[in-house]
Coordinates of C-alpha atoms and ligand atoms in Angstrom, one line a residue:
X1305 CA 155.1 -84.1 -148.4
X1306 CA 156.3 -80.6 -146.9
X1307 CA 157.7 -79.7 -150.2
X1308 CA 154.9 -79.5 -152.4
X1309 CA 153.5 -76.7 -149.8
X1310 CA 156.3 -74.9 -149.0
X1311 CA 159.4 -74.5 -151.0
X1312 CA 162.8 -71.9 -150.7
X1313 CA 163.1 -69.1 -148.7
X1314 CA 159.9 -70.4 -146.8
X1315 CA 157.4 -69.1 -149.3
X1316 CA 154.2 -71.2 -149.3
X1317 CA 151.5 -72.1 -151.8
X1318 CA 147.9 -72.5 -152.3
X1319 CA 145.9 -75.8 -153.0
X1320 CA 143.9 -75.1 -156.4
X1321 CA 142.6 -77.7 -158.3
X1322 CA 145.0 -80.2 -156.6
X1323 CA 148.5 -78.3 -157.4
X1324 CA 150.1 -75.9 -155.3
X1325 CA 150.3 -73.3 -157.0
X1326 CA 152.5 -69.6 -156.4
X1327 CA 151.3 -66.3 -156.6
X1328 CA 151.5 -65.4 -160.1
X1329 CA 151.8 -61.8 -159.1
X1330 CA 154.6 -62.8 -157.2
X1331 CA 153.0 -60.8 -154.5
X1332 CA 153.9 -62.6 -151.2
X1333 CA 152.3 -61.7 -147.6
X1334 CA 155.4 -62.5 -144.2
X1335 CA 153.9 -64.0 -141.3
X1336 CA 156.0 -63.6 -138.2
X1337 CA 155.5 -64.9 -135.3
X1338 CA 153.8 -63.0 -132.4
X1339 CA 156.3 -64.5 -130.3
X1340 CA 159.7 -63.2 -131.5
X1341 CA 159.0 -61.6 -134.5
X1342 CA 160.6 -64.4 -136.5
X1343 CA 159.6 -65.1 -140.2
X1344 CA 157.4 -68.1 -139.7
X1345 CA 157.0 -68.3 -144.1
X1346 CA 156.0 -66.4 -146.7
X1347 CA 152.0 -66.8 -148.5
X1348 CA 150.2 -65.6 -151.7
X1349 CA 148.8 -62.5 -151.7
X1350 CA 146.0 -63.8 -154.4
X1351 CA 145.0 -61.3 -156.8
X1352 CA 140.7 -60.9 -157.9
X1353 CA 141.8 -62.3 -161.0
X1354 CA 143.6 -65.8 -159.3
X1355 CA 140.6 -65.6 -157.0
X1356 CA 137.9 -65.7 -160.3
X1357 CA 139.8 -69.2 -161.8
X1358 CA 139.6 -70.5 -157.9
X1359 CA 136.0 -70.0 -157.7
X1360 CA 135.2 -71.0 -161.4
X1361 CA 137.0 -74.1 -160.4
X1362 CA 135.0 -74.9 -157.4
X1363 CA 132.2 -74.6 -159.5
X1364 CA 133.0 -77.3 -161.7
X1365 CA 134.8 -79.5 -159.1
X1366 CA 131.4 -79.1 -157.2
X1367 CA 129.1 -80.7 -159.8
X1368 CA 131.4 -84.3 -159.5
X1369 CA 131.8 -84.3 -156.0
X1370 CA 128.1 -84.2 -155.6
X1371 CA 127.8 -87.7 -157.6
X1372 CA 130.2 -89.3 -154.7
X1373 CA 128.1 -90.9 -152.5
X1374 CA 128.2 -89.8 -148.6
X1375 CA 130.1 -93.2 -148.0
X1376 CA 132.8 -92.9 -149.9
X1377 CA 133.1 -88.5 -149.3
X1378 CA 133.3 -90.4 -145.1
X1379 CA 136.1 -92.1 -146.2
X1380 CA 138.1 -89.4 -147.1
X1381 CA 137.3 -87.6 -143.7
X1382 CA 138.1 -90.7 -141.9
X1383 CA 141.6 -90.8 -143.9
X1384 CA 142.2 -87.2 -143.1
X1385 CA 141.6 -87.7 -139.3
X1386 CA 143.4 -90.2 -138.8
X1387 CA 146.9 -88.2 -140.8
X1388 CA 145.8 -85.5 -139.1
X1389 CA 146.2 -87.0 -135.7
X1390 CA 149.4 -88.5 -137.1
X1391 CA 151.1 -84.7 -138.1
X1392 CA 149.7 -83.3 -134.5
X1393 CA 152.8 -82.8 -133.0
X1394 CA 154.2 -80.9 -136.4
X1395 CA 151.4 -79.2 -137.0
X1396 CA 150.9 -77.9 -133.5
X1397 CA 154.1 -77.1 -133.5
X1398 CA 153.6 -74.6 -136.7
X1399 CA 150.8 -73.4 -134.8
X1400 CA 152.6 -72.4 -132.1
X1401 CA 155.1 -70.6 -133.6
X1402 CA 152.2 -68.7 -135.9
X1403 CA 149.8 -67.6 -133.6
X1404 CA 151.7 -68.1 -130.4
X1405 CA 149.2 -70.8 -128.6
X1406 CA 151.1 -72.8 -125.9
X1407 CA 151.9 -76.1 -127.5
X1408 CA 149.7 -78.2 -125.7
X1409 CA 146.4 -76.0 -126.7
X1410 CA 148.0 -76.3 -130.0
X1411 CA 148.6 -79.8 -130.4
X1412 CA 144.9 -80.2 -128.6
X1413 CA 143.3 -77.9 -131.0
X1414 CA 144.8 -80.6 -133.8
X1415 CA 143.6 -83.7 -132.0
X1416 CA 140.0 -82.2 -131.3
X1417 CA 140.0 -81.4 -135.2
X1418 CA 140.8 -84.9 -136.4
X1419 CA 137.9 -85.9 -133.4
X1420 CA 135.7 -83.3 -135.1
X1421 CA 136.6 -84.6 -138.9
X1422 CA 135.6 -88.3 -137.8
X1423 CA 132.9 -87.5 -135.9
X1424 CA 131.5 -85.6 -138.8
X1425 CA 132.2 -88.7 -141.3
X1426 CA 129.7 -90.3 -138.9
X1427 CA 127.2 -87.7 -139.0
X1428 CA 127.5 -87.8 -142.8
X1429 CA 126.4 -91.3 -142.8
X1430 CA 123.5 -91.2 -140.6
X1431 CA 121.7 -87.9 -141.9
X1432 CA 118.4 -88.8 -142.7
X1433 CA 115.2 -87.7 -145.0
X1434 CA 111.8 -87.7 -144.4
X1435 CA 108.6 -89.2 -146.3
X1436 CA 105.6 -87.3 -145.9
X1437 CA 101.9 -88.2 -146.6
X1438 CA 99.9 -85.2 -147.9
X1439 CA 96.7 -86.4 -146.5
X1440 CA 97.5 -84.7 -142.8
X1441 CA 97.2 -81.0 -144.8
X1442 CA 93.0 -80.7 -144.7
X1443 CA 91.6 -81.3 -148.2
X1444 CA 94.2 -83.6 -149.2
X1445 CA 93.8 -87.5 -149.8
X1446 CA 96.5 -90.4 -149.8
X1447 CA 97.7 -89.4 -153.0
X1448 CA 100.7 -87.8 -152.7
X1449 CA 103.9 -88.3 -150.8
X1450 CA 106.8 -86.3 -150.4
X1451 CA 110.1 -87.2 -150.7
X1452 CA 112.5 -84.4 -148.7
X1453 CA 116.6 -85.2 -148.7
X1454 CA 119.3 -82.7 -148.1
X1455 CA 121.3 -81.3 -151.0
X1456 CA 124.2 -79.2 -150.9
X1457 CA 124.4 -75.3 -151.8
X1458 CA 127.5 -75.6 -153.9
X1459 CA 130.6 -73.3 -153.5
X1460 CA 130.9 -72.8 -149.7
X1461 CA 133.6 -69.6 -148.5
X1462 CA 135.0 -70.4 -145.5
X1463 CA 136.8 -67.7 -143.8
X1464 CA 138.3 -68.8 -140.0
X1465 CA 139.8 -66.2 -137.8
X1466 CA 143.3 -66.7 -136.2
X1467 CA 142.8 -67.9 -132.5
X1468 CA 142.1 -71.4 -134.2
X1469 CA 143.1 -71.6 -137.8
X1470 CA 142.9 -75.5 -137.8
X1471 CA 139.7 -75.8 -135.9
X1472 CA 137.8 -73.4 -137.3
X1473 CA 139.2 -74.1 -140.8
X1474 CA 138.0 -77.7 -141.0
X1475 CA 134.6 -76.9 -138.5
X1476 CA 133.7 -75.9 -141.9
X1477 CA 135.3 -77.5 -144.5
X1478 CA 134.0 -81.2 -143.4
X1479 CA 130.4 -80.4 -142.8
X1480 CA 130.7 -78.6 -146.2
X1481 CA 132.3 -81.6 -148.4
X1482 CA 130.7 -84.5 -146.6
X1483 CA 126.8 -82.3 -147.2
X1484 CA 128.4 -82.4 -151.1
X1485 CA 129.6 -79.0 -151.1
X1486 CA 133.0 -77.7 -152.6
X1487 CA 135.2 -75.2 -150.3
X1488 CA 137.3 -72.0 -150.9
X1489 CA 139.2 -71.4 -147.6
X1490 CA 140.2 -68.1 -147.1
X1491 CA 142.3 -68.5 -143.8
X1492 CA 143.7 -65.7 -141.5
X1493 CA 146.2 -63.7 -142.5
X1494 CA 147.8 -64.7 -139.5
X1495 CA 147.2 -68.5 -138.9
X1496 CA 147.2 -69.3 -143.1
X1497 CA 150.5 -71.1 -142.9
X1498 CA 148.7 -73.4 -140.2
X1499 CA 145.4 -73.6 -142.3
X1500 CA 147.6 -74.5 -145.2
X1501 CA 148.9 -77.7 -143.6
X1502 CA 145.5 -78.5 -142.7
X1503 CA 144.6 -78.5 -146.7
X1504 CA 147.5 -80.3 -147.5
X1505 CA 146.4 -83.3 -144.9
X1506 CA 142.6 -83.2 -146.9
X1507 CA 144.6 -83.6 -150.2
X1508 CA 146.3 -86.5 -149.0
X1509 CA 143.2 -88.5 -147.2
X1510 CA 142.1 -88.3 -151.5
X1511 CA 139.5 -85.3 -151.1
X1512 CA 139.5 -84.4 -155.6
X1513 CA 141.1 -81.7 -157.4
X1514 CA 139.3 -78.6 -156.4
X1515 CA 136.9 -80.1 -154.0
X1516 CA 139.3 -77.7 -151.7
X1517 CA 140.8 -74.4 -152.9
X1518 CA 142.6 -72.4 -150.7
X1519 CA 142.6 -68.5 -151.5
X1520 CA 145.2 -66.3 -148.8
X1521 CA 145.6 -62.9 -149.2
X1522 CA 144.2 -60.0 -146.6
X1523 CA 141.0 -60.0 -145.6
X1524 CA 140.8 -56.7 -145.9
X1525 CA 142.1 -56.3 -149.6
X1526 CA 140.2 -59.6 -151.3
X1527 CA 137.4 -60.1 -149.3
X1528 CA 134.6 -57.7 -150.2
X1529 CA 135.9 -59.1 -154.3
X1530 CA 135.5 -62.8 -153.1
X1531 CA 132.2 -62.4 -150.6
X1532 CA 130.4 -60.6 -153.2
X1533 CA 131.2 -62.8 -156.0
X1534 CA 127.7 -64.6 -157.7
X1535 CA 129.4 -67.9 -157.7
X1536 CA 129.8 -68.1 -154.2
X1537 CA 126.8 -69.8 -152.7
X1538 CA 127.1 -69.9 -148.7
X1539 CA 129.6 -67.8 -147.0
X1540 CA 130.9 -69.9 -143.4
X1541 CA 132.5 -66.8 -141.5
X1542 CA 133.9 -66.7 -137.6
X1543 CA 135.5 -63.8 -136.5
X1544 CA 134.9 -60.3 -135.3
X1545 CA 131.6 -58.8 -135.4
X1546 CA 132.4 -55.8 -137.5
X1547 CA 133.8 -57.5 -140.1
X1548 CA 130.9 -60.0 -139.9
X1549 CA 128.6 -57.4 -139.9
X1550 CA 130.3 -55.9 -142.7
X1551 CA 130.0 -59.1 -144.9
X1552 CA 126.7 -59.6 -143.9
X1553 CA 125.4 -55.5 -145.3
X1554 CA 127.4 -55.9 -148.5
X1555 CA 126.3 -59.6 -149.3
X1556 CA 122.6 -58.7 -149.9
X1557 CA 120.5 -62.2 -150.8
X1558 CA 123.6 -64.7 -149.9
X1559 CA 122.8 -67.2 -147.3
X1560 CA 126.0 -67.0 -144.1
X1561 CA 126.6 -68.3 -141.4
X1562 CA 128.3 -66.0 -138.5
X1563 CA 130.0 -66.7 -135.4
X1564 CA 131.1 -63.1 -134.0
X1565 CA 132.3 -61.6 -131.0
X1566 CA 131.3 -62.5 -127.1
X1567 CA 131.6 -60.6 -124.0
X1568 CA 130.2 -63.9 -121.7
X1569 CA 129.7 -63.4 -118.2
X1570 CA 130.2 -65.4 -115.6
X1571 CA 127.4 -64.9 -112.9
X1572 CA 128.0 -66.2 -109.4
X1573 CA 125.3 -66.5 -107.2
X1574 CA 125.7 -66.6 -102.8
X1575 CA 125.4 -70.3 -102.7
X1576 CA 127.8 -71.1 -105.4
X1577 CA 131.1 -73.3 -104.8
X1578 CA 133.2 -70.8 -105.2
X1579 CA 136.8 -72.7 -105.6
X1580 CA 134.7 -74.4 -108.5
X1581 CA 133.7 -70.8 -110.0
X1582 CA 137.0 -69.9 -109.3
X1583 CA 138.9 -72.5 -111.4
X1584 CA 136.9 -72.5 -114.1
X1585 CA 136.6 -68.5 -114.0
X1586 CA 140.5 -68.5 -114.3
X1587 CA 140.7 -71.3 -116.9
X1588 CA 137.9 -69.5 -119.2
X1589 CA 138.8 -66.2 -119.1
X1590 CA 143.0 -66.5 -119.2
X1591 CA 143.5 -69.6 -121.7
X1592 CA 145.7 -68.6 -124.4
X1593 CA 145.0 -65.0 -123.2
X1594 CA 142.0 -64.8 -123.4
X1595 CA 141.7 -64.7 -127.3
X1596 CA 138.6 -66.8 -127.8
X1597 CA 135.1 -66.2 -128.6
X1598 CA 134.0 -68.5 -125.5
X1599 CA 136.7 -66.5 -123.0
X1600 CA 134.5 -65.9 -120.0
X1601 CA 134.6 -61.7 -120.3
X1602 CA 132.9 -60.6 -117.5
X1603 CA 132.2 -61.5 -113.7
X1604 CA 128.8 -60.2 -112.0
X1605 CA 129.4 -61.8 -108.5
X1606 CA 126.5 -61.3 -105.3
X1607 CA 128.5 -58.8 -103.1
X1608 CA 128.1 -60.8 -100.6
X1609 CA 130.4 -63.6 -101.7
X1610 CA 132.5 -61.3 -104.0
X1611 CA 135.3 -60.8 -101.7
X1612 CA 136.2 -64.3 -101.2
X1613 CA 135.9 -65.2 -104.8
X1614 CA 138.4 -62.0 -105.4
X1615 CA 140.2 -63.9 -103.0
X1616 CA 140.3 -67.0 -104.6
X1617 CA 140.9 -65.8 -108.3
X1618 CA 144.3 -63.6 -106.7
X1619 CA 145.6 -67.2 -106.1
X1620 CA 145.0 -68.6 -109.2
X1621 CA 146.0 -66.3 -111.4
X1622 CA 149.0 -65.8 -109.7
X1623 CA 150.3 -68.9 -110.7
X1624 CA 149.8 -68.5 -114.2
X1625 CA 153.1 -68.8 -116.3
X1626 CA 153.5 -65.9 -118.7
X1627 CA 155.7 -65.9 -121.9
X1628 CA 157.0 -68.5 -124.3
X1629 CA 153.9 -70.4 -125.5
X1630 CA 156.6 -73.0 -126.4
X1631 CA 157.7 -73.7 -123.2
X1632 CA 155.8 -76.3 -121.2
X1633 CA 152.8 -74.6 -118.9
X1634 CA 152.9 -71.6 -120.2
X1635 CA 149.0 -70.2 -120.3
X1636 CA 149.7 -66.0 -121.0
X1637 CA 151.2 -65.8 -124.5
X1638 CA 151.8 -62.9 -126.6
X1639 CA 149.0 -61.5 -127.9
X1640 CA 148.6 -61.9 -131.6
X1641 CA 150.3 -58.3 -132.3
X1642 CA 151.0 -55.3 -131.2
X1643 CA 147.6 -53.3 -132.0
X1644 CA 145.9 -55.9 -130.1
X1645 CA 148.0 -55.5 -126.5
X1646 CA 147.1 -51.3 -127.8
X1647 CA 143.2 -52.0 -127.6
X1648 CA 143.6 -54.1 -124.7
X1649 CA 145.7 -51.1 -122.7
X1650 CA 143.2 -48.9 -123.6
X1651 CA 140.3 -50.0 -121.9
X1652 CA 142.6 -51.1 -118.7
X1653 CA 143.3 -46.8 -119.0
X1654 CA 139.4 -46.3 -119.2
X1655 CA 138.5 -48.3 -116.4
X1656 CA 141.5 -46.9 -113.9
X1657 CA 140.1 -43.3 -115.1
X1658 CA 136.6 -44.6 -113.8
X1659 CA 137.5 -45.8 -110.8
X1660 CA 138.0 -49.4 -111.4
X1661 CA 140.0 -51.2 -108.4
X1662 CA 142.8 -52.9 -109.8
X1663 CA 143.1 -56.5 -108.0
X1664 CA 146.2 -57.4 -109.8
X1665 CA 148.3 -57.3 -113.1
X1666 CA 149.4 -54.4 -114.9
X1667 CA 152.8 -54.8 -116.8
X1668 CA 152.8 -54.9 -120.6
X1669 CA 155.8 -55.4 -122.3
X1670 CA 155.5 -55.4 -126.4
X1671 CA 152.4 -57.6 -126.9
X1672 CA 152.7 -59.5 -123.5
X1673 CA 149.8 -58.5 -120.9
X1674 CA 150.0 -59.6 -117.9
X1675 CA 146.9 -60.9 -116.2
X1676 CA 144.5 -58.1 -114.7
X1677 CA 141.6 -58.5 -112.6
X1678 CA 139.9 -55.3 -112.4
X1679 CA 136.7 -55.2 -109.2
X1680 CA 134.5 -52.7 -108.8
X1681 CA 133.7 -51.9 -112.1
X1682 CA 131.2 -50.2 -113.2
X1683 CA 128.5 -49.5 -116.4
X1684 CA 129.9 -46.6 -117.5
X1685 CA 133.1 -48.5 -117.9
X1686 CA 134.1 -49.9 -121.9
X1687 CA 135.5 -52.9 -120.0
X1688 CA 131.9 -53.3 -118.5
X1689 CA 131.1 -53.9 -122.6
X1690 CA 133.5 -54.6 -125.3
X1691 CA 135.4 -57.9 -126.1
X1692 CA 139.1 -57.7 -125.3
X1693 CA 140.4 -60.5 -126.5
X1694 CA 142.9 -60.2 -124.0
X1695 CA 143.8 -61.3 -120.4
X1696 CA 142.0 -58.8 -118.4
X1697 CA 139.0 -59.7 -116.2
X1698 CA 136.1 -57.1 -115.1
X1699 CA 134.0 -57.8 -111.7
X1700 CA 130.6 -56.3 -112.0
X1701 CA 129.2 -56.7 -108.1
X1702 CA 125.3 -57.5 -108.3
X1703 CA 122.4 -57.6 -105.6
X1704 CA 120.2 -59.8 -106.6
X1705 CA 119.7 -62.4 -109.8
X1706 CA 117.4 -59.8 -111.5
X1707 CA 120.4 -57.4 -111.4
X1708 CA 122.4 -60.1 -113.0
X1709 CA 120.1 -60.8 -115.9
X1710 CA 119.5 -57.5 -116.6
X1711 CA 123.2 -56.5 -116.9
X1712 CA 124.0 -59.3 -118.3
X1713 CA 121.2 -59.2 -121.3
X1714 CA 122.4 -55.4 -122.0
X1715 CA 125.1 -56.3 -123.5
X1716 CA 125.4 -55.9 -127.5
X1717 CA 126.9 -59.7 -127.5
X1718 CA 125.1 -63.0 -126.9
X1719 CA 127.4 -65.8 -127.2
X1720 CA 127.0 -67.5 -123.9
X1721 CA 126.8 -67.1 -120.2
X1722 CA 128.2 -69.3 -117.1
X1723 CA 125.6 -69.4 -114.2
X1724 CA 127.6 -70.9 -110.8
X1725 CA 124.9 -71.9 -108.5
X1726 CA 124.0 -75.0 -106.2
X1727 CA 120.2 -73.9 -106.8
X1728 CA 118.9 -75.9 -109.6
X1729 CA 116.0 -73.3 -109.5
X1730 CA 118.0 -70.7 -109.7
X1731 CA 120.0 -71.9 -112.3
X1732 CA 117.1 -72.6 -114.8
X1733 CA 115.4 -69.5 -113.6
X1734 CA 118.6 -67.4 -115.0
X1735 CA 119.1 -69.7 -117.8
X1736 CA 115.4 -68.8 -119.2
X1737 CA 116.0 -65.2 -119.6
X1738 CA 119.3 -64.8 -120.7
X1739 CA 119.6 -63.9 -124.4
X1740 CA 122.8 -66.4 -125.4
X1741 CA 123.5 -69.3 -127.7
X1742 CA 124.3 -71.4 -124.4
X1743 CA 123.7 -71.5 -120.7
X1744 CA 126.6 -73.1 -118.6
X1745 CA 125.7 -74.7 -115.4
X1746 CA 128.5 -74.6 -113.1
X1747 CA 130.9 -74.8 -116.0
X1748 CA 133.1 -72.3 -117.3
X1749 CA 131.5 -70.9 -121.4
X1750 CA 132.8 -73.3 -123.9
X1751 CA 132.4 -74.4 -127.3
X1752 CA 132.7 -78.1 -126.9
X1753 CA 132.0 -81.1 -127.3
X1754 CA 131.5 -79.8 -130.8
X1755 CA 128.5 -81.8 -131.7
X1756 CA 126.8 -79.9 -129.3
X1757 CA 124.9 -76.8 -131.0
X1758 CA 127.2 -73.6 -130.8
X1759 CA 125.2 -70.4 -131.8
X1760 CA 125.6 -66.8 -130.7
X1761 CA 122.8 -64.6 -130.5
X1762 CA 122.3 -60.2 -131.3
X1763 CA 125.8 -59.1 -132.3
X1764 CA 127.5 -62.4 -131.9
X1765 CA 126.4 -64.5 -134.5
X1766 CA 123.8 -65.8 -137.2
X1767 CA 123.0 -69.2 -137.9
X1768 CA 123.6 -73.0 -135.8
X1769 CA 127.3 -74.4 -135.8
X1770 CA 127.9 -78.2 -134.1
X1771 CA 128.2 -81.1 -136.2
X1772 CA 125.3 -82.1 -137.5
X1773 CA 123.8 -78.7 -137.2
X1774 CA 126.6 -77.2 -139.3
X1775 CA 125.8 -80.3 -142.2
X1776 CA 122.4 -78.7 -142.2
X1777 CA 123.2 -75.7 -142.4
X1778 CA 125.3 -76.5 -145.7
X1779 CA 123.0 -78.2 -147.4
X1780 CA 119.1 -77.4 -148.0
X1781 CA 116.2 -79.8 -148.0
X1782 CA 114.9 -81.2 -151.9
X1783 CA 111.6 -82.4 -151.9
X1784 CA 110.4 -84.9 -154.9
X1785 CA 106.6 -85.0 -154.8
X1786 CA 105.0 -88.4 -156.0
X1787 CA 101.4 -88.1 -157.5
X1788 CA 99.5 -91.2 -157.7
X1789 CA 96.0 -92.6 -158.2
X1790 CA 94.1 -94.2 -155.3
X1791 CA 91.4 -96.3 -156.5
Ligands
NAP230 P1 138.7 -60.7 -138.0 O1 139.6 -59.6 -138.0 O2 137.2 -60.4 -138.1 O3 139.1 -61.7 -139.1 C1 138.4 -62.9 -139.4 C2 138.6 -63.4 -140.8 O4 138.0 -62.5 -141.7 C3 140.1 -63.4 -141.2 O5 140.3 -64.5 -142.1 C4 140.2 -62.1 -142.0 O6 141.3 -62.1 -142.9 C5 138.9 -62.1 -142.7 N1 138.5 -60.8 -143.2 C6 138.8 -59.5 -142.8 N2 138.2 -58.6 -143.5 C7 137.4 -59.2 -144.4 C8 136.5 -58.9 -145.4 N3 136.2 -57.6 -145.7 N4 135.9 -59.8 -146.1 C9 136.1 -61.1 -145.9 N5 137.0 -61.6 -144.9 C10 137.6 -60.6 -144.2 O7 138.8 -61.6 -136.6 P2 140.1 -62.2 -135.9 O8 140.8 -61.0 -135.3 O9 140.8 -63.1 -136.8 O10 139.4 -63.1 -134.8 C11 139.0 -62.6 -133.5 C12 137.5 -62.3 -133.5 O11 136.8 -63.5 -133.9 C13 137.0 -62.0 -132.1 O12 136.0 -61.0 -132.1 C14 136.4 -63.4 -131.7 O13 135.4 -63.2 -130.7 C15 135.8 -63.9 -133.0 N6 135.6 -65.3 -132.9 C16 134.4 -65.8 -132.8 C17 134.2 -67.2 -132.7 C18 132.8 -67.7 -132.6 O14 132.7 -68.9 -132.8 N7 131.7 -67.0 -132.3 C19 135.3 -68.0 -132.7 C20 136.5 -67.5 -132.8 C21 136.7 -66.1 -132.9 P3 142.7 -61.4 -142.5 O15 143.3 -62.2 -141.4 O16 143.5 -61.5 -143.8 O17 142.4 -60.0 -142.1
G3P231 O1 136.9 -69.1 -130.0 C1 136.8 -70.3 -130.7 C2 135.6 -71.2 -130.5 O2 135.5 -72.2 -131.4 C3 135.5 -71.7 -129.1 O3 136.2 -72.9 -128.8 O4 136.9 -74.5 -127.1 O5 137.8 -72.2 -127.0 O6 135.4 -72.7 -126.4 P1 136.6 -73.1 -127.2

């Protein structure tokens, strides 16, 4: 099976029309590994004019696949979960290596996509329409009913960043084919070895020729060609929010769908139970090193409990094992290059420049960080603000829960927020008038379970994700109207 994707000299191949096809260019893109620098393989860099026979090929593959009823398109996501949770170990395995993710986040971010792939197979099946009588619309009688079931928009682009190539590869690509859709995957540069596996495992469960295309190449080369393109009909896109805002000024009347950037706080109120704050603070901001949307970005603790939960946090972030994500425990990996450990740097110099109180952390070798907690920050610092995808933790000290909100709700981002709290009053009161996708109680931010909705609000997003949601957001409504006589 490994053959077909990748042959000599570790060059890979895209999935169009159900062949693996090379770059006919002969124009290849290296992906090494963030760990070591090791070639992981070799991918496509497609061309516009391998991208136009892709998407022409959607198209047509499209107009069948919409014939397949949703019980036999469930089948196929049922057979690609269950291979999927067969290849988890391999595949997280190439994932580690690719994008440096300790092995078990890998191999969990393969199992929770097979659990995601079935779950959506069931979703599939139970959509349902609606029948409505005209007669509730004043001047209308009994005679006429409308029909209203979903249909798909046709050629979907999904385009997944590279903190979870797998997840957020098929997050979109089974909602998409089981609404009737076809898919063009444009993966991350970095991660598109990994997202290739994941296309190979749909081919096998039986998803038709062209149902899934795969298109790799940089972003920042084919992407304006292949978002702009008038055969693409619904653009799926998670990753930063400049480039999602980008995609979203050039695209004019396309429908998309964003997930973006976060900068979540974690707000910590007097009466909270601070060990539980604590380990979930740790666990949401520092996981893979802090490169994901949901990383908890920002603390605004109630000064008066701020030096114990400093106190606490110390602890737990000192036991944190930095370095090989392949070696068992190991939570702060190498960031995902080079520029990225750069950025990260630069706001750590910022916020020493401005006064910041540095807790802990603050070797970086090559793209390893080590974990930083910064207190007494303040709002004229950029860490106060921008997302560092990155192990480094600001505390914000607040007076009151007004404060907190209103800090909180400045900021450009509006993923989610983590209120810590034994005050159920409290809690709601805070939840109300913060502008986020998602309230945490007592919880660190986090997407999952994915059926639940997932939305970011302002700059971090457009549009519902979460199972069923993200089926409805693929397809649109179709409404027959039946005219009849009443006697
Ligand atoms: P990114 O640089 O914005 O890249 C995301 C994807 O867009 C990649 O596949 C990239 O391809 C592609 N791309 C780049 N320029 C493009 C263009 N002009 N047209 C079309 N596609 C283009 O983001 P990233 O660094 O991979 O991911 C990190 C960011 O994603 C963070 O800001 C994080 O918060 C956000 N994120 C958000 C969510 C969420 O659910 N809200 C989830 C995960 C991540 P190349 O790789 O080839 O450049
Ligand atoms: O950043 C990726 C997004 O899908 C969040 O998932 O589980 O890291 O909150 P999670």
């Amino acid at each position: 099976m490994f053959n077909e994707l990748c042959c000599e000299n570790k060059i890979y191949r895209n999935l169009v029309d159900g062949r693996w096809v090379d770059s006919k260019s002969n124009k290849y893109l290296e992906i090494h590994s963030p760990i070591d620098g090791t070639l992981v393989g070799k991918v496509p860099a497609m061309s516009q004019e391998e991208v136009d026979l892709v998407i022409k090929n959607s198209k047509a593959a499209q107009k069948a696949w919409n014939d397949v009823p949703v019980n036999k398109r469930a089948e196929v996501l049922y057979r690609a979960a269950d291979i999927l949770y067969e290849r988890a170990e391999e595949i997280g395995s190439v994932l580690a290596l690719e994008i440096a993710k300790d092995k078990k986040g890998a191999v969990s971010e393969v199992t929770r996509t097979a659990d995601y792939i079935r779950f959506t197979a069931d979703a599939a099946k139970a959509m349902e329409g609606d029948v409505l009588p005209g007669d509730s619309f004043p001047g209308y009688n009994r005679s006429k009913l409308s029909f209203v079931s979903r249909v798909p928009l046709g050629v979907v682009l999904a385009i997944s960043p590279f903190n979870y190539p797998v997840n957020l590869s098929a997050s979109k690509i089974a909602p998409a084919v089981a609404a009737g859709n076809s898919v063009i995957l444009k993966p991350p540069t970095q991660g598109s070895i990994s997202a290739l596996f994941l296309a190979q495992i749909f081919k096998a469960a039986g998803l038709p020729d062209g149902v899934l295309n795969t298109v790799t190449g940089r972003g920042s080369e084919i992407g304006d060609y292949i978002v702009k393109h008038p055969n693409i009909d619904f653009i799926n896109f998670t990753g930063s929010t400049e480039v999602g805002h980008h995609i979203s000024e050039i695209t004019a009347m396309k429908p998309v769908l964003l997930e973006l950037g976060g900068k979540d706080a974690a707000i910590v109120l007097e009466d909270a139970d601070l060990e539980n704050a604590a380990d979930n603070i740790v666990s949401g901001a520092f996981s893979y090193s802090g490169q994901r949307c949901t990383a908890v970005k920002r603390i605004l603790v109630m000064d008066s409990v701020a030096d114990k939960l400093v106190d606490l946090l110390k602890t737990r972030i000192q036991k944190l094992k930095i370095g090989d994500p392949r070696e068992e425990g190991t939570v702060i990996v190498p960031l995902i290059d080079n520029r990225a450990a750069d950025f990260v740097m630069e706001l750590v110099e910022d916020a020493m420049e401005k006064g910041a109180k540095r807790i802990m952390g603050e070797k970086r070798e090559g793209n390893i960080v080590e974990p930083m907690l910064f207190d007494n920050v303040t709002l004229d610092m950029r860490i106060a603000w921008e997302e560092p995808f990155g192990p480094i933790l600001p505390i914000i000290r607040i007076k009151n829960m007004d404060e907190a909100i209103d800090i909180a709700n400045r900021s450009e981002y509006g993923l989610q927020s983590s209120v810590f709290t034994k005050d159920i009053d409290k809690a709601f009161y805070i939840a109300d008038k913060l502008e986020v996708g998602t309230v945490q109680v007592n919880n660190k931010t986090e997407r999952g379970p994915d059926h639940f909705p997932f939305l970011g609000v302002k700059s971090s997003g457009m549009g519902t994700q979460g199972i069923r949601y993200s089926i409805e957001a693929m397809s649109r409504p179709k409404a027959v109207v039946l005219n009849f006589n009443r006697k």
